[in-house]
mmCIF file with all atom_site columns, C-alpha atoms and ligand atoms in Angstrom:
data_model
loop_
_atom_site.group_PDB
_atom_site.id
_atom_site.type_symbol
_atom_site.label_atom_id
_atom_site.label_alt_id
_atom_site.label_comp_id
_atom_site.label_asym_id
_atom_site.label_entity_id
_atom_site.label_seq_id
_atom_site.pdbx_PDB_ins_code
_atom_site.Cartn_x
_atom_site.Cartn_y
_atom_site.Cartn_z
_atom_site.occupancy
_atom_site.B_iso_or_equiv
_atom_site.pdbx_formal_charge
_atom_site.auth_seq_id
_atom_site.auth_comp_id
_atom_site.auth_asym_id
_atom_site.auth_atom_id
_atom_site.pdbx_PDB_model_num
ATOM   1   C  CA  . MET A 1 1   ? 5.441   2.937   -34.434 1.00 0.00 ? 464 MET A CA  1
ATOM   2   C  CA  . THR A 1 2   ? 6.542   -0.349  -32.863 1.00 0.00 ? 465 THR A CA  1
ATOM   3   C  CA  . ASP A 1 3   ? 4.589   -3.430  -33.781 1.00 0.00 ? 466 ASP A CA  1
ATOM   4   C  CA  . PHE A 1 4   ? 3.758   -5.752  -30.909 1.00 0.00 ? 467 PHE A CA  1
ATOM   5   C  CA  . ILE A 1 5   ? 2.956   -9.403  -31.504 1.00 0.00 ? 468 ILE A CA  1
ATOM   6   C  CA  . ILE A 1 6   ? -0.040  -9.150  -29.146 1.00 0.00 ? 469 ILE A CA  1
ATOM   7   C  CA  . ASP A 1 7   ? -1.900  -6.078  -27.910 1.00 0.00 ? 470 ASP A CA  1
ATOM   8   C  CA  . PRO A 1 8   ? 0.298   -4.392  -25.273 1.00 0.00 ? 471 PRO A CA  1
ATOM   9   C  CA  . PRO A 1 9   ? -1.286  -4.186  -21.817 1.00 0.00 ? 472 PRO A CA  1
ATOM   10  C  CA  . LYS A 1 10  ? -3.181  -1.017  -21.075 1.00 0.00 ? 473 LYS A CA  1
ATOM   11  C  CA  . PRO A 1 11  ? -1.298  1.329   -18.716 1.00 0.00 ? 474 PRO A CA  1
ATOM   12  C  CA  . VAL A 1 12  ? -2.769  1.403   -15.195 1.00 0.00 ? 475 VAL A CA  1
ATOM   13  C  CA  . GLY A 1 13  ? -4.224  4.858   -14.450 1.00 0.00 ? 476 GLY A CA  1
ATOM   14  C  CA  . LEU A 1 14  ? -5.427  6.104   -11.065 1.00 0.00 ? 477 LEU A CA  1
ATOM   15  C  CA  . PRO A 1 15  ? -7.930  8.928   -10.611 1.00 0.00 ? 478 PRO A CA  1
ATOM   16  C  CA  . ILE A 1 16  ? -6.681  12.255  -9.266  1.00 0.00 ? 479 ILE A CA  1
ATOM   17  C  CA  . VAL A 1 17  ? -8.784  14.725  -7.270  1.00 0.00 ? 480 VAL A CA  1
ATOM   18  C  CA  . GLY A 1 18  ? -9.501  17.883  -9.288  1.00 0.00 ? 481 GLY A CA  1
ATOM   19  C  CA  . THR A 1 19  ? -8.637  16.673  -12.797 1.00 0.00 ? 482 THR A CA  1
ATOM   20  C  CA  . ASP A 1 20  ? -9.797  14.105  -15.345 1.00 0.00 ? 483 ASP A CA  1
ATOM   21  C  CA  . ALA A 1 21  ? -6.171  13.222  -16.108 1.00 0.00 ? 484 ALA A CA  1
ATOM   22  C  CA  . GLU A 1 22  ? -4.961  10.018  -14.458 1.00 0.00 ? 485 GLU A CA  1
ATOM   23  C  CA  . PHE A 1 23  ? -1.793  9.020   -12.605 1.00 0.00 ? 486 PHE A CA  1
ATOM   24  C  CA  . PRO A 1 24  ? 0.084   6.311   -14.562 1.00 0.00 ? 487 PRO A CA  1
ATOM   25  C  CA  . VAL A 1 25  ? 1.446   3.518   -12.364 1.00 0.00 ? 488 VAL A CA  1
ATOM   26  C  CA  . ARG A 1 26  ? 4.861   1.969   -12.970 1.00 0.00 ? 489 ARG A CA  1
ATOM   27  C  CA  . ARG A 1 27  ? 5.670   -0.086  -9.846  1.00 0.00 ? 490 ARG A CA  1
ATOM   28  C  CA  . VAL A 1 28  ? 4.169   -0.668  -6.405  1.00 0.00 ? 491 VAL A CA  1
ATOM   29  C  CA  . TYR A 1 29  ? 6.454   -0.982  -3.373  1.00 0.00 ? 492 TYR A CA  1
ATOM   30  C  CA  . CYS A 1 30  ? 5.041   -1.891  0.050   1.00 0.00 ? 493 CYS A CA  1
ATOM   31  C  CA  . ILE A 1 31  ? 6.856   -1.542  3.376   1.00 0.00 ? 494 ILE A CA  1
ATOM   32  C  CA  . GLY A 1 32  ? 6.354   -4.223  6.045   1.00 0.00 ? 495 GLY A CA  1
ATOM   33  C  CA  . ARG A 1 33  ? 5.915   -3.753  9.818   1.00 0.00 ? 496 ARG A CA  1
ATOM   34  C  CA  . ASN A 1 34  ? 6.130   0.028   9.824   1.00 0.00 ? 497 ASN A CA  1
ATOM   35  C  CA  . TYR A 1 35  ? 4.029   0.628   12.939  1.00 0.00 ? 498 TYR A CA  1
ATOM   36  C  CA  . ALA A 1 36  ? 5.391   -0.784  16.218  1.00 0.00 ? 499 ALA A CA  1
ATOM   37  C  CA  . ALA A 1 37  ? 2.004   -2.032  17.483  1.00 0.00 ? 500 ALA A CA  1
ATOM   38  C  CA  . HIS A 1 38  ? 1.429   -3.928  14.224  1.00 0.00 ? 501 HIS A CA  1
ATOM   39  C  CA  . ALA A 1 39  ? 4.925   -5.489  14.366  1.00 0.00 ? 502 ALA A CA  1
ATOM   40  C  CA  . VAL A 1 40  ? 4.085   -6.737  17.881  1.00 0.00 ? 503 VAL A CA  1
ATOM   41  C  CA  . GLU A 1 41  ? 0.685   -8.166  16.828  1.00 0.00 ? 504 GLU A CA  1
ATOM   42  C  CA  . MET A 1 42  ? 2.465   -10.103 14.041  1.00 0.00 ? 505 MET A CA  1
ATOM   43  C  CA  . GLY A 1 43  ? 4.874   -11.579 16.594  1.00 0.00 ? 506 GLY A CA  1
ATOM   44  C  CA  . HIS A 1 44  ? 7.925   -9.394  15.921  1.00 0.00 ? 507 HIS A CA  1
ATOM   45  C  CA  . ASP A 1 45  ? 10.178  -7.025  17.790  1.00 0.00 ? 508 ASP A CA  1
ATOM   46  C  CA  . PRO A 1 46  ? 9.050   -3.388  17.417  1.00 0.00 ? 509 PRO A CA  1
ATOM   47  C  CA  . ASP A 1 47  ? 12.632  -2.071  17.417  1.00 0.00 ? 510 ASP A CA  1
ATOM   48  C  CA  . ARG A 1 48  ? 13.791  0.012   14.502  1.00 0.00 ? 511 ARG A CA  1
ATOM   49  C  CA  . GLU A 1 49  ? 15.444  -2.706  12.476  1.00 0.00 ? 512 GLU A CA  1
ATOM   50  C  CA  . PRO A 1 50  ? 16.141  -1.869  8.816   1.00 0.00 ? 513 PRO A CA  1
ATOM   51  C  CA  . PRO A 1 51  ? 12.905  -1.576  6.813   1.00 0.00 ? 514 PRO A CA  1
ATOM   52  C  CA  . PHE A 1 52  ? 11.926  -4.298  4.355   1.00 0.00 ? 515 PHE A CA  1
ATOM   53  C  CA  . PHE A 1 53  ? 9.810   -4.104  1.254   1.00 0.00 ? 516 PHE A CA  1
ATOM   54  C  CA  . PHE A 1 54  ? 7.814   -6.339  -1.031  1.00 0.00 ? 517 PHE A CA  1
ATOM   55  C  CA  . GLN A 1 55  ? 6.044   -5.474  -4.274  1.00 0.00 ? 518 GLN A CA  1
ATOM   56  C  CA  . LYS A 1 56  ? 2.569   -5.683  -5.672  1.00 0.00 ? 519 LYS A CA  1
ATOM   57  C  CA  . ASN A 1 57  ? 1.742   -5.437  -9.355  1.00 0.00 ? 520 ASN A CA  1
ATOM   58  C  CA  . PRO A 1 58  ? 0.617   -2.132  -10.871 1.00 0.00 ? 521 PRO A CA  1
ATOM   59  C  CA  . ASP A 1 59  ? -2.734  -3.605  -11.925 1.00 0.00 ? 522 ASP A CA  1
ATOM   60  C  CA  . ASN A 1 60  ? -3.367  -4.860  -8.363  1.00 0.00 ? 523 ASN A CA  1
ATOM   61  C  CA  . LEU A 1 61  ? -4.245  -1.217  -7.582  1.00 0.00 ? 524 LEU A CA  1
ATOM   62  C  CA  . ASP A 1 62  ? -7.998  -0.874  -7.927  1.00 0.00 ? 525 ASP A CA  1
ATOM   63  C  CA  . PRO A 1 63  ? -9.980  2.348   -7.566  1.00 0.00 ? 526 PRO A CA  1
ATOM   64  C  CA  . SER A 1 64  ? -13.382 0.665   -8.153  1.00 0.00 ? 527 SER A CA  1
ATOM   65  C  CA  . GLY A 1 65  ? -14.498 0.481   -4.506  1.00 0.00 ? 528 GLY A CA  1
ATOM   66  C  CA  . GLU A 1 66  ? -15.109 -3.253  -4.856  1.00 0.00 ? 529 GLU A CA  1
ATOM   67  C  CA  . PHE A 1 67  ? -12.892 -6.044  -3.514  1.00 0.00 ? 530 PHE A CA  1
ATOM   68  C  CA  . PRO A 1 68  ? -13.723 -9.506  -4.882  1.00 0.00 ? 531 PRO A CA  1
ATOM   69  C  CA  . TYR A 1 69  ? -12.855 -12.091 -2.216  1.00 0.00 ? 532 TYR A CA  1
ATOM   70  C  CA  . PRO A 1 70  ? -9.818  -13.897 -3.667  1.00 0.00 ? 533 PRO A CA  1
ATOM   71  C  CA  . THR A 1 71  ? -9.514  -17.594 -4.475  1.00 0.00 ? 534 THR A CA  1
ATOM   72  C  CA  . GLN A 1 72  ? -7.512  -20.146 -2.459  1.00 0.00 ? 535 GLN A CA  1
ATOM   73  C  CA  . SER A 1 73  ? -7.814  -18.381 0.902   1.00 0.00 ? 536 SER A CA  1
ATOM   74  C  CA  . SER A 1 74  ? -10.187 -18.416 3.831   1.00 0.00 ? 537 SER A CA  1
ATOM   75  C  CA  . ASP A 1 75  ? -8.368  -15.761 5.913   1.00 0.00 ? 538 ASP A CA  1
ATOM   76  C  CA  . VAL A 1 76  ? -8.128  -12.491 3.989   1.00 0.00 ? 539 VAL A CA  1
ATOM   77  C  CA  . HIS A 1 77  ? -7.074  -9.504  6.102   1.00 0.00 ? 540 HIS A CA  1
ATOM   78  C  CA  . HIS A 1 78  ? -7.436  -5.742  5.705   1.00 0.00 ? 541 HIS A CA  1
ATOM   79  C  CA  . GLU A 1 79  ? -4.375  -3.512  6.142   1.00 0.00 ? 542 GLU A CA  1
ATOM   80  C  CA  . ILE A 1 80  ? -5.051  0.220   5.831   1.00 0.00 ? 543 ILE A CA  1
ATOM   81  C  CA  . GLU A 1 81  ? -2.093  2.093   4.318   1.00 0.00 ? 544 GLU A CA  1
ATOM   82  C  CA  . MET A 1 82  ? -1.347  5.573   3.018   1.00 0.00 ? 545 MET A CA  1
ATOM   83  C  CA  . ALA A 1 83  ? -0.147  5.399   -0.579  1.00 0.00 ? 546 ALA A CA  1
ATOM   84  C  CA  . VAL A 1 84  ? 2.565   7.782   -1.809  1.00 0.00 ? 547 VAL A CA  1
ATOM   85  C  CA  . ALA A 1 85  ? 2.652   8.499   -5.575  1.00 0.00 ? 548 ALA A CA  1
ATOM   86  C  CA  . LEU A 1 86  ? 5.958   9.630   -7.120  1.00 0.00 ? 549 LEU A CA  1
ATOM   87  C  CA  . LYS A 1 87  ? 6.257   12.122  -9.994  1.00 0.00 ? 550 LYS A CA  1
ATOM   88  C  CA  . SER A 1 88  ? 10.014  11.653  -10.325 1.00 0.00 ? 551 SER A CA  1
ATOM   89  C  CA  . GLY A 1 89  ? 12.659  9.293   -9.053  1.00 0.00 ? 552 GLY A CA  1
ATOM   90  C  CA  . GLY A 1 90  ? 16.331  8.381   -9.169  1.00 0.00 ? 553 GLY A CA  1
ATOM   91  C  CA  . THR A 1 91  ? 18.906  6.503   -7.143  1.00 0.00 ? 554 THR A CA  1
ATOM   92  C  CA  . ASN A 1 92  ? 20.591  7.391   -3.852  1.00 0.00 ? 555 ASN A CA  1
ATOM   93  C  CA  . ILE A 1 93  ? 18.032  10.086  -3.058  1.00 0.00 ? 556 ILE A CA  1
ATOM   94  C  CA  . ALA A 1 94  ? 18.883  11.985  0.132   1.00 0.00 ? 557 ALA A CA  1
ATOM   95  C  CA  . VAL A 1 95  ? 16.264  11.988  2.894   1.00 0.00 ? 558 VAL A CA  1
ATOM   96  C  CA  . GLU A 1 96  ? 16.096  15.804  2.776   1.00 0.00 ? 559 GLU A CA  1
ATOM   97  C  CA  . ASP A 1 97  ? 15.353  15.771  -0.989  1.00 0.00 ? 560 ASP A CA  1
ATOM   98  C  CA  . ALA A 1 98  ? 12.938  12.837  -0.957  1.00 0.00 ? 561 ALA A CA  1
ATOM   99  C  CA  . LEU A 1 99  ? 9.640   14.735  -0.643  1.00 0.00 ? 562 LEU A CA  1
ATOM   100 C  CA  . ASP A 1 100 ? 10.450  16.703  -3.830  1.00 0.00 ? 563 ASP A CA  1
ATOM   101 C  CA  . HIS A 1 101 ? 9.660   13.488  -5.713  1.00 0.00 ? 564 HIS A CA  1
ATOM   102 C  CA  . VAL A 1 102 ? 6.141   13.058  -4.310  1.00 0.00 ? 565 VAL A CA  1
ATOM   103 C  CA  . TYR A 1 103 ? 3.206   13.897  -6.575  1.00 0.00 ? 566 TYR A CA  1
ATOM   104 C  CA  . GLY A 1 104 ? 0.489   13.119  -4.062  1.00 0.00 ? 567 GLY A CA  1
ATOM   105 C  CA  . TYR A 1 105 ? -1.092  10.821  -1.489  1.00 0.00 ? 568 TYR A CA  1
ATOM   106 C  CA  . ALA A 1 106 ? -4.077  8.476   -1.328  1.00 0.00 ? 569 ALA A CA  1
ATOM   107 C  CA  . VAL A 1 107 ? -5.814  6.125   1.081   1.00 0.00 ? 570 VAL A CA  1
ATOM   108 C  CA  . SER A 1 108 ? -5.337  2.470   0.187   1.00 0.00 ? 571 SER A CA  1
ATOM   109 C  CA  . LEU A 1 109 ? -5.516  -1.107  1.405   1.00 0.00 ? 572 LEU A CA  1
ATOM   110 C  CA  . ASP A 1 110 ? -2.881  -3.849  1.339   1.00 0.00 ? 573 ASP A CA  1
ATOM   111 C  CA  . MET A 1 111 ? -5.289  -6.804  1.299   1.00 0.00 ? 574 MET A CA  1
ATOM   112 C  CA  . THR A 1 112 ? -3.508  -9.979  2.373   1.00 0.00 ? 575 THR A CA  1
ATOM   113 C  CA  . ARG A 1 113 ? -4.232  -13.701 2.116   1.00 0.00 ? 576 ARG A CA  1
ATOM   114 C  CA  . ARG A 1 114 ? -2.931  -14.164 5.682   1.00 0.00 ? 577 ARG A CA  1
ATOM   115 C  CA  . ASP A 1 115 ? -3.187  -17.953 5.654   1.00 0.00 ? 578 ASP A CA  1
ATOM   116 C  CA  . LEU A 1 116 ? -1.087  -18.235 2.505   1.00 0.00 ? 579 LEU A CA  1
ATOM   117 C  CA  . GLN A 1 117 ? 1.366   -15.562 3.687   1.00 0.00 ? 580 GLN A CA  1
ATOM   118 C  CA  . GLY A 1 118 ? 1.786   -17.478 6.959   1.00 0.00 ? 581 GLY A CA  1
ATOM   119 C  CA  . GLU A 1 119 ? 2.621   -20.713 5.108   1.00 0.00 ? 582 GLU A CA  1
ATOM   120 C  CA  . GLN A 1 120 ? 5.140   -18.885 2.915   1.00 0.00 ? 583 GLN A CA  1
ATOM   121 C  CA  . LYS A 1 121 ? 6.783   -17.288 5.966   1.00 0.00 ? 584 LYS A CA  1
ATOM   122 C  CA  . LYS A 1 122 ? 7.074   -20.662 7.680   1.00 0.00 ? 585 LYS A CA  1
ATOM   123 C  CA  . MET A 1 123 ? 8.786   -22.165 4.652   1.00 0.00 ? 586 MET A CA  1
ATOM   124 C  CA  . GLY A 1 124 ? 10.997  -19.114 4.038   1.00 0.00 ? 587 GLY A CA  1
ATOM   125 C  CA  . ARG A 1 125 ? 9.357   -18.529 0.659   1.00 0.00 ? 588 ARG A CA  1
ATOM   126 C  CA  . PRO A 1 126 ? 8.407   -15.272 -1.060  1.00 0.00 ? 589 PRO A CA  1
ATOM   127 C  CA  . TRP A 1 127 ? 5.077   -13.612 -0.274  1.00 0.00 ? 590 TRP A CA  1
ATOM   128 C  CA  . GLU A 1 128 ? 3.579   -12.994 -3.709  1.00 0.00 ? 591 GLU A CA  1
ATOM   129 C  CA  . ILE A 1 129 ? 0.619   -15.375 -3.439  1.00 0.00 ? 592 ILE A CA  1
ATOM   130 C  CA  . GLY A 1 130 ? -0.277  -13.792 -0.095  1.00 0.00 ? 593 GLY A CA  1
ATOM   131 C  CA  . LYS A 1 131 ? 0.145   -10.200 -1.231  1.00 0.00 ? 594 LYS A CA  1
ATOM   132 C  CA  . ALA A 1 132 ? 0.269   -9.611  -4.985  1.00 0.00 ? 595 ALA A CA  1
ATOM   133 C  CA  . PHE A 1 133 ? -3.031  -11.125 -6.112  1.00 0.00 ? 596 PHE A CA  1
ATOM   134 C  CA  . GLU A 1 134 ? -5.768  -9.666  -8.291  1.00 0.00 ? 597 GLU A CA  1
ATOM   135 C  CA  . ARG A 1 135 ? -7.259  -6.390  -7.036  1.00 0.00 ? 598 ARG A CA  1
ATOM   136 C  CA  . SER A 1 136 ? -5.357  -6.722  -3.737  1.00 0.00 ? 599 SER A CA  1
ATOM   137 C  CA  . ALA A 1 137 ? -4.767  -2.984  -3.376  1.00 0.00 ? 600 ALA A CA  1
ATOM   138 C  CA  . PRO A 1 138 ? -7.987  -0.955  -3.368  1.00 0.00 ? 601 PRO A CA  1
ATOM   139 C  CA  . ILE A 1 139 ? -7.030  2.734   -3.562  1.00 0.00 ? 602 ILE A CA  1
ATOM   140 C  CA  . GLY A 1 140 ? -8.795  6.097   -3.405  1.00 0.00 ? 603 GLY A CA  1
ATOM   141 C  CA  . PRO A 1 141 ? -8.159  9.048   -5.713  1.00 0.00 ? 604 PRO A CA  1
ATOM   142 C  CA  . ILE A 1 142 ? -4.744  10.706  -5.446  1.00 0.00 ? 605 ILE A CA  1
ATOM   143 C  CA  . HIS A 1 143 ? -4.644  14.075  -3.706  1.00 0.00 ? 606 HIS A CA  1
ATOM   144 C  CA  . PRO A 1 144 ? -1.868  16.208  -5.231  1.00 0.00 ? 607 PRO A CA  1
ATOM   145 C  CA  . VAL A 1 145 ? 0.700   17.745  -2.862  1.00 0.00 ? 608 VAL A CA  1
ATOM   146 C  CA  . GLU A 1 146 ? -0.190  21.154  -4.286  1.00 0.00 ? 609 GLU A CA  1
ATOM   147 C  CA  . SER A 1 147 ? -3.625  20.876  -2.638  1.00 0.00 ? 610 SER A CA  1
ATOM   148 C  CA  . VAL A 1 148 ? -2.993  18.818  0.532   1.00 0.00 ? 611 VAL A CA  1
ATOM   149 C  CA  . GLY A 1 149 ? 0.702   19.412  1.265   1.00 0.00 ? 612 GLY A CA  1
ATOM   150 C  CA  . HIS A 1 150 ? 2.875   16.644  2.747   1.00 0.00 ? 613 HIS A CA  1
ATOM   151 C  CA  . LEU A 1 151 ? 1.305   14.379  5.330   1.00 0.00 ? 614 LEU A CA  1
ATOM   152 C  CA  . SER A 1 152 ? 3.377   13.409  8.370   1.00 0.00 ? 615 SER A CA  1
ATOM   153 C  CA  . GLU A 1 153 ? 0.633   13.231  10.990  1.00 0.00 ? 616 GLU A CA  1
ATOM   154 C  CA  . GLY A 1 154 ? -3.098  12.603  11.066  1.00 0.00 ? 617 GLY A CA  1
ATOM   155 C  CA  . ARG A 1 155 ? -5.553  9.902   12.019  1.00 0.00 ? 618 ARG A CA  1
ATOM   156 C  CA  . VAL A 1 156 ? -5.534  6.615   10.107  1.00 0.00 ? 619 VAL A CA  1
ATOM   157 C  CA  . GLU A 1 157 ? -8.734  4.623   10.631  1.00 0.00 ? 620 GLU A CA  1
ATOM   158 C  CA  . LEU A 1 158 ? -10.385 1.585   9.116   1.00 0.00 ? 621 LEU A CA  1
ATOM   159 C  CA  . LYS A 1 159 ? -13.975 0.629   9.892   1.00 0.00 ? 622 LYS A CA  1
ATOM   160 C  CA  . VAL A 1 160 ? -15.635 -2.644  8.947   1.00 0.00 ? 623 VAL A CA  1
ATOM   161 C  CA  . ASN A 1 161 ? -19.453 -2.484  8.938   1.00 0.00 ? 624 ASN A CA  1
ATOM   162 C  CA  . GLY A 1 162 ? -19.286 0.708   11.017  1.00 0.00 ? 625 GLY A CA  1
ATOM   163 C  CA  . GLU A 1 163 ? -16.954 -0.684  13.699  1.00 0.00 ? 626 GLU A CA  1
ATOM   164 C  CA  . VAL A 1 164 ? -13.422 0.705   14.101  1.00 0.00 ? 627 VAL A CA  1
ATOM   165 C  CA  . ARG A 1 165 ? -10.928 -2.135  13.518  1.00 0.00 ? 628 ARG A CA  1
ATOM   166 C  CA  . GLN A 1 166 ? -7.669  -0.273  12.897  1.00 0.00 ? 629 GLN A CA  1
ATOM   167 C  CA  . GLU A 1 167 ? -6.600  3.107   14.171  1.00 0.00 ? 630 GLU A CA  1
ATOM   168 C  CA  . GLY A 1 168 ? -3.347  4.937   14.427  1.00 0.00 ? 631 GLY A CA  1
ATOM   169 C  CA  . ASP A 1 169 ? -1.591  8.119   13.410  1.00 0.00 ? 632 ASP A CA  1
ATOM   170 C  CA  . LEU A 1 170 ? 0.760   8.754   10.506  1.00 0.00 ? 633 LEU A CA  1
ATOM   171 C  CA  . ASN A 1 171 ? 3.237   10.103  13.081  1.00 0.00 ? 634 ASN A CA  1
ATOM   172 C  CA  . GLN A 1 172 ? 3.589   6.547   14.503  1.00 0.00 ? 635 GLN A CA  1
ATOM   173 C  CA  . MET A 1 173 ? 5.360   5.255   11.390  1.00 0.00 ? 636 MET A CA  1
ATOM   174 C  CA  . ILE A 1 174 ? 8.745   3.771   12.305  1.00 0.00 ? 637 ILE A CA  1
ATOM   175 C  CA  . TRP A 1 175 ? 10.185  4.769   8.906   1.00 0.00 ? 638 TRP A CA  1
ATOM   176 C  CA  . LYS A 1 176 ? 8.853   8.123   7.698   1.00 0.00 ? 639 LYS A CA  1
ATOM   177 C  CA  . VAL A 1 177 ? 7.940   8.768   4.065   1.00 0.00 ? 640 VAL A CA  1
ATOM   178 C  CA  . PRO A 1 178 ? 11.213  10.597  3.176   1.00 0.00 ? 641 PRO A CA  1
ATOM   179 C  CA  . GLU A 1 179 ? 13.242  7.796   4.781   1.00 0.00 ? 642 GLU A CA  1
ATOM   180 C  CA  . MET A 1 180 ? 11.303  5.133   2.851   1.00 0.00 ? 643 MET A CA  1
ATOM   181 C  CA  . ILE A 1 181 ? 11.908  6.888   -0.462  1.00 0.00 ? 644 ILE A CA  1
ATOM   182 C  CA  . SER A 1 182 ? 15.594  7.385   0.298   1.00 0.00 ? 645 SER A CA  1
ATOM   183 C  CA  . TYR A 1 183 ? 16.075  3.788   1.454   1.00 0.00 ? 646 TYR A CA  1
ATOM   184 C  CA  . LEU A 1 184 ? 14.258  2.301   -1.567  1.00 0.00 ? 647 LEU A CA  1
ATOM   185 C  CA  . SER A 1 185 ? 16.314  4.474   -3.925  1.00 0.00 ? 648 SER A CA  1
ATOM   186 C  CA  . ASN A 1 186 ? 19.502  2.856   -2.613  1.00 0.00 ? 649 ASN A CA  1
ATOM   187 C  CA  . TYR A 1 187 ? 18.267  -0.537  -3.833  1.00 0.00 ? 650 TYR A CA  1
ATOM   188 C  CA  . PHE A 1 188 ? 16.076  0.334   -6.832  1.00 0.00 ? 651 PHE A CA  1
ATOM   189 C  CA  . GLU A 1 189 ? 15.940  3.064   -9.404  1.00 0.00 ? 652 GLU A CA  1
ATOM   190 C  CA  . LEU A 1 190 ? 12.761  4.905   -8.508  1.00 0.00 ? 653 LEU A CA  1
ATOM   191 C  CA  . ALA A 1 191 ? 10.848  6.516   -11.371 1.00 0.00 ? 654 ALA A CA  1
ATOM   192 C  CA  . PRO A 1 192 ? 7.771   8.599   -12.142 1.00 0.00 ? 655 PRO A CA  1
ATOM   193 C  CA  . GLY A 1 193 ? 4.661   6.486   -11.605 1.00 0.00 ? 656 GLY A CA  1
ATOM   194 C  CA  . ASP A 1 194 ? 6.004   4.488   -8.671  1.00 0.00 ? 657 ASP A CA  1
ATOM   195 C  CA  . VAL A 1 195 ? 3.611   4.058   -5.742  1.00 0.00 ? 658 VAL A CA  1
ATOM   196 C  CA  . ILE A 1 196 ? 4.672   3.207   -2.180  1.00 0.00 ? 659 ILE A CA  1
ATOM   197 C  CA  . GLN A 1 197 ? 2.317   1.717   0.409   1.00 0.00 ? 660 GLN A CA  1
ATOM   198 C  CA  . SER A 1 198 ? 3.584   2.994   3.740   1.00 0.00 ? 661 SER A CA  1
ATOM   199 C  CA  . GLY A 1 199 ? 2.588   0.254   6.197   1.00 0.00 ? 662 GLY A CA  1
ATOM   200 C  CA  . THR A 1 200 ? -0.350  -0.457  8.480   1.00 0.00 ? 663 THR A CA  1
ATOM   201 C  CA  . PRO A 1 201 ? -1.170  0.263   12.142  1.00 0.00 ? 664 PRO A CA  1
ATOM   202 C  CA  . SER A 1 202 ? -2.330  -2.535  14.461  1.00 0.00 ? 665 SER A CA  1
ATOM   203 C  CA  . GLY A 1 203 ? -5.754  -4.140  14.328  1.00 0.00 ? 666 GLY A CA  1
ATOM   204 C  CA  . VAL A 1 204 ? -5.479  -6.118  11.098  1.00 0.00 ? 667 VAL A CA  1
ATOM   205 C  CA  . GLY A 1 205 ? -8.120  -8.808  10.784  1.00 0.00 ? 668 GLY A CA  1
ATOM   206 C  CA  . PRO A 1 206 ? -10.313 -10.847 8.464   1.00 0.00 ? 669 PRO A CA  1
ATOM   207 C  CA  . VAL A 1 207 ? -13.085 -9.666  6.160   1.00 0.00 ? 670 VAL A CA  1
ATOM   208 C  CA  . GLU A 1 208 ? -16.037 -11.627 4.808   1.00 0.00 ? 671 GLU A CA  1
ATOM   209 C  CA  . LYS A 1 209 ? -18.100 -11.309 1.659   1.00 0.00 ? 672 LYS A CA  1
ATOM   210 C  CA  . GLY A 1 210 ? -20.693 -8.586  2.158   1.00 0.00 ? 673 GLY A CA  1
ATOM   211 C  CA  . ASP A 1 211 ? -18.517 -6.497  4.505   1.00 0.00 ? 674 ASP A CA  1
ATOM   212 C  CA  . GLU A 1 212 ? -18.150 -2.782  3.932   1.00 0.00 ? 675 GLU A CA  1
ATOM   213 C  CA  . MET A 1 213 ? -14.801 -1.189  4.727   1.00 0.00 ? 676 MET A CA  1
ATOM   214 C  CA  . ILE A 1 214 ? -14.391 2.553   5.194   1.00 0.00 ? 677 ILE A CA  1
ATOM   215 C  CA  . VAL A 1 215 ? -10.770 3.601   4.836   1.00 0.00 ? 678 VAL A CA  1
ATOM   216 C  CA  . HIS A 1 216 ? -9.857  7.015   6.248   1.00 0.00 ? 679 HIS A CA  1
ATOM   217 C  CA  . VAL A 1 217 ? -6.697  9.097   6.499   1.00 0.00 ? 680 VAL A CA  1
ATOM   218 C  CA  . ASP A 1 218 ? -7.020  12.686  7.741   1.00 0.00 ? 681 ASP A CA  1
ATOM   219 C  CA  . GLY A 1 219 ? -6.683  15.031  4.762   1.00 0.00 ? 682 GLY A CA  1
ATOM   220 C  CA  . LEU A 1 220 ? -7.323  12.328  2.174   1.00 0.00 ? 683 LEU A CA  1
ATOM   221 C  CA  . GLY A 1 221 ? -11.006 11.640  2.754   1.00 0.00 ? 684 GLY A CA  1
ATOM   222 C  CA  . ASP A 1 222 ? -12.764 8.276   2.904   1.00 0.00 ? 685 ASP A CA  1
ATOM   223 C  CA  . LEU A 1 223 ? -12.731 5.326   0.540   1.00 0.00 ? 686 LEU A CA  1
ATOM   224 C  CA  . THR A 1 224 ? -15.595 2.833   0.787   1.00 0.00 ? 687 THR A CA  1
ATOM   225 C  CA  . VAL A 1 225 ? -14.793 -0.704  -0.339  1.00 0.00 ? 688 VAL A CA  1
ATOM   226 C  CA  . ARG A 1 226 ? -17.310 -3.563  -0.522  1.00 0.00 ? 689 ARG A CA  1
ATOM   227 C  CA  . VAL A 1 227 ? -16.146 -7.148  -0.232  1.00 0.00 ? 690 VAL A CA  1
ATOM   228 C  CA  . THR A 1 228 ? -17.953 -9.110  -2.951  1.00 0.00 ? 691 THR A CA  1
HETATM 229 MN MN1 . MN  B 2 .   ? 0.942   -3.905  4.591   1.00 0.00 ? 497 MN  B MN1 1
#
């Protein structure tokens, strides 16, 4: 057995519906501006320009149902996203083969320090401090494809304190799940354990400590997340 000079980090495991076994996370890819109405609200053209991606860290995924308000920001936004968990990967994956690599789906949030992201955008700098901070991706349990099938349509809805803030339909995604997987695989080697956040519909906005978010995607149930 290999000796490590310090204790190696614990693998990140996500709960799965119907089993005590967990899904081990390798990488987290997130697509930007994947719903036209959200692209418009962020001040961009809704045309189908090539997709772009950023990454979060595996241990940013958090199934606890609690979102501690992060440091260094006073404008933290919710973005509801469907997460896609891969059981296999590769490079140059064809669109028509892409869904064969999906293990399952989950509801999730791409929490964003919008003020810091805005400053980074203005200066042409990377987005990590706006996006890839501690516990920035609350996520529900993964629903295996074998029980829910593949999801290409269905209501996406986020409520804050009982009020609907974001709503849309999976069928409004500009880049569909198989296209995202195929595109990413041309630039990265995808592998088992990779998770993709598939973009958010319009209606993003700030949360405050004490808020309760209910994150819903048809077929994947509800995730309740408290801002603490
Ligand atoms: Mn997002």
